[in-house]
């Protein structure tokens, strides 16, 4: 995506609950969101899109024999709508090289740990089991690796002695709902650059 402050069309991809989607809709990012796409027809987040008058599209991965074909359908839907920035918000499918190549430095993800610690599923449980005293949230660019692209923003969340994976997840989620809109706003504002893996914002 161009690193300049022009209006951008944003798509949010979800698979389930959609609380991060709701946080984005409640933020100043809202006017840029053109479409919400879910790979599951029963994703609760689709209602959040519909309630906000945003197009809610279902593209089910299981309707495609190969991941490549699913990725291609997603890219096509995004291109048709002139999407410049894709925000993954609890989207539970790995995107292949076709998808990543179609949106270089223009796919964001939110992950409930301080990456590179605890990538993949169940990050909060991983943090508890590892015994870290601080975990948190990361918003990062998506590349071909798992939870691996350049980091845009991180927020720490202390791990309490009494925490379970569920209670930690709940407190991290509060930070997620602040961090994602802030990160998306920064990326949309332009004026940032990436050196190697280092993201620097000037606005
Ligand atoms: C969040 O914890 C997010 O960090 C992770 O998946 C969860 C999605 O939750 N990638 P929600 O659907 O946004 O409520």
PDB file of C-alpha atoms in Angstrom, residues 47-132:
ATOM      1  CA  UNK A  47     -24.095  -8.998  12.819  1.00  0.00           C
ATOM      2  CA  UNK A  48     -21.845  -6.179  14.003  1.00  0.00           C
ATOM      3  CA  UNK A  49     -21.137  -5.315  10.367  1.00  0.00           C
ATOM      4  CA  UNK A  50     -24.805  -5.510   9.374  1.00  0.00           C
ATOM      5  CA  UNK A  51     -25.855  -3.410  12.376  1.00  0.00           C
ATOM      6  CA  UNK A  52     -23.361  -0.752  11.297  1.00  0.00           C
ATOM      7  CA  UNK A  53     -24.606  -0.812   7.698  1.00  0.00           C
ATOM      8  CA  UNK A  54     -21.340  -2.311   6.417  1.00  0.00           C
ATOM      9  CA  UNK A  55     -21.423  -4.982   3.721  1.00  0.00           C
ATOM     10  CA  UNK A  56     -21.107  -8.431   5.345  1.00  0.00           C
ATOM     11  CA  UNK A  57     -19.804 -11.083   2.988  1.00  0.00           C
ATOM     12  CA  UNK A  58     -19.378 -14.816   3.618  1.00  0.00           C
ATOM     13  CA  UNK A  59     -16.691 -16.675   1.663  1.00  0.00           C
ATOM     14  CA  UNK A  60     -16.505 -20.141   3.170  1.00  0.00           C
ATOM     15  CA  UNK A  61     -13.137 -21.878   2.938  1.00  0.00           C
ATOM     16  CA  UNK A  62     -14.869 -25.245   2.853  1.00  0.00           C
ATOM     17  CA  UNK A  63     -16.507 -24.354  -0.477  1.00  0.00           C
ATOM     18  CA  UNK A  64     -13.048 -24.511  -2.070  1.00  0.00           C
ATOM     19  CA  UNK A  65     -11.060 -27.664  -2.676  1.00  0.00           C
ATOM     20  CA  UNK A  66      -7.674 -25.920  -2.334  1.00  0.00           C
ATOM     21  CA  UNK A  67      -6.440 -23.056  -0.187  1.00  0.00           C
ATOM     22  CA  UNK A  68      -5.112 -21.334  -3.270  1.00  0.00           C
ATOM     23  CA  UNK A  69      -8.638 -21.129  -4.719  1.00  0.00           C
ATOM     24  CA  UNK A  70     -10.033 -19.732  -1.449  1.00  0.00           C
ATOM     25  CA  UNK A  71      -7.270 -17.107  -1.331  1.00  0.00           C
ATOM     26  CA  UNK A  72      -7.982 -16.219  -4.931  1.00  0.00           C
ATOM     27  CA  UNK A  73     -11.702 -15.698  -4.204  1.00  0.00           C
ATOM     28  CA  UNK A  74     -10.817 -13.440  -1.272  1.00  0.00           C
ATOM     29  CA  UNK A  75      -8.395 -11.380  -3.355  1.00  0.00           C
ATOM     30  CA  UNK A  76     -10.990 -11.008  -6.085  1.00  0.00           C
ATOM     31  CA  UNK A  77     -13.666  -9.811  -3.642  1.00  0.00           C
ATOM     32  CA  UNK A  78     -11.221  -7.315  -2.113  1.00  0.00           C
ATOM     33  CA  UNK A  79     -10.057  -6.021  -5.498  1.00  0.00           C
ATOM     34  CA  UNK A  80     -13.654  -5.584  -6.690  1.00  0.00           C
ATOM     35  CA  UNK A  81     -14.204  -3.274  -3.732  1.00  0.00           C
ATOM     36  CA  UNK A  82     -10.975  -1.309  -4.148  1.00  0.00           C
ATOM     37  CA  UNK A  83      -9.622  -2.470  -0.797  1.00  0.00           C
ATOM     38  CA  UNK A  84      -6.168  -1.111   0.078  1.00  0.00           C
ATOM     39  CA  UNK A  85      -5.812  -2.359   3.660  1.00  0.00           C
ATOM     40  CA  UNK A  86      -6.901  -5.735   5.060  1.00  0.00           C
ATOM     41  CA  UNK A  87      -7.329  -6.134   8.824  1.00  0.00           C
ATOM     42  CA  UNK A  88      -7.457  -9.672  10.174  1.00  0.00           C
ATOM     43  CA  UNK A  89      -9.508  -9.731  13.363  1.00  0.00           C
ATOM     44  CA  UNK A  90      -9.759 -13.264  14.684  1.00  0.00           C
ATOM     45  CA  UNK A  91      -9.553 -14.669  11.149  1.00  0.00           C
ATOM     46  CA  UNK A  92      -8.666 -18.326  11.672  1.00  0.00           C
ATOM     47  CA  UNK A  93      -7.294 -19.292   8.253  1.00  0.00           C
ATOM     48  CA  UNK A  94      -3.668 -19.075   7.209  1.00  0.00           C
ATOM     49  CA  UNK A  95      -3.340 -16.923   4.112  1.00  0.00           C
ATOM     50  CA  UNK A  96      -1.120 -18.289   1.371  1.00  0.00           C
ATOM     51  CA  UNK A  97       1.532 -16.599  -0.774  1.00  0.00           C
ATOM     52  CA  UNK A  98      -1.024 -15.521  -3.410  1.00  0.00           C
ATOM     53  CA  UNK A  99      -2.928 -13.481  -0.862  1.00  0.00           C
ATOM     54  CA  UNK A 100       0.171 -12.009   0.812  1.00  0.00           C
ATOM     55  CA  UNK A 101       1.676 -11.035  -2.546  1.00  0.00           C
ATOM     56  CA  UNK A 102      -1.553  -9.280  -3.547  1.00  0.00           C
ATOM     57  CA  UNK A 103      -1.386  -6.969  -0.493  1.00  0.00           C
ATOM     58  CA  UNK A 104       2.265  -6.291   0.347  1.00  0.00           C
ATOM     59  CA  UNK A 105       2.598  -4.349   3.630  1.00  0.00           C
ATOM     60  CA  UNK A 106      -1.166  -3.960   3.556  1.00  0.00           C
ATOM     61  CA  UNK A 107      -2.424  -6.810   5.763  1.00  0.00           C
ATOM     62  CA  UNK A 108      -2.585  -6.308   9.530  1.00  0.00           C
ATOM     63  CA  UNK A 109      -3.218  -8.841  12.263  1.00  0.00           C
ATOM     64  CA  UNK A 110      -3.811  -8.627  15.994  1.00  0.00           C
ATOM     65  CA  UNK A 111      -2.339 -11.306  18.230  1.00  0.00           C
ATOM     66  CA  UNK A 112      -2.871 -11.794  21.981  1.00  0.00           C
ATOM     67  CA  UNK A 113       0.784 -11.996  23.081  1.00  0.00           C
ATOM     68  CA  UNK A 114       3.970  -9.981  22.851  1.00  0.00           C
ATOM     69  CA  UNK A 115       5.369 -11.485  19.652  1.00  0.00           C
ATOM     70  CA  UNK A 116       7.673 -13.180  18.869  1.00  0.00           C
ATOM     71  CA  UNK A 117       6.658 -14.983  22.075  1.00  0.00           C
ATOM     72  CA  UNK A 118       3.760 -17.403  21.760  1.00  0.00           C
ATOM     73  CA  UNK A 119       2.708 -17.307  18.102  1.00  0.00           C
ATOM     74  CA  UNK A 120      -0.133 -19.510  16.864  1.00  0.00           C
ATOM     75  CA  UNK A 121      -3.245 -20.658  18.686  1.00  0.00           C
ATOM     76  CA  UNK A 122      -3.887 -20.409  22.425  1.00  0.00           C
ATOM     77  CA  UNK A 123      -1.312 -17.669  22.982  1.00  0.00           C
ATOM     78  CA  UNK A 124      -2.736 -16.810  26.401  1.00  0.00           C
ATOM     79  CA  UNK A 125      -2.523 -20.438  27.564  1.00  0.00           C
ATOM     80  CA  UNK A 126       1.033 -20.641  26.225  1.00  0.00           C
ATOM     81  CA  UNK A 127       1.925 -17.537  28.265  1.00  0.00           C
ATOM     82  CA  UNK A 128       0.442 -18.994  31.473  1.00  0.00           C
ATOM     83  CA  UNK A 129       2.148 -22.350  30.968  1.00  0.00           C
ATOM     84  CA  UNK A 130       5.498 -20.734  30.220  1.00  0.00           C
ATOM     85  CA  UNK A 131       5.219 -18.707  33.433  1.00  0.00           C
ATOM     86  CA  UNK A 132       5.905 -15.274  31.946  1.00  0.00           C
TER      87      UNK A 132
END
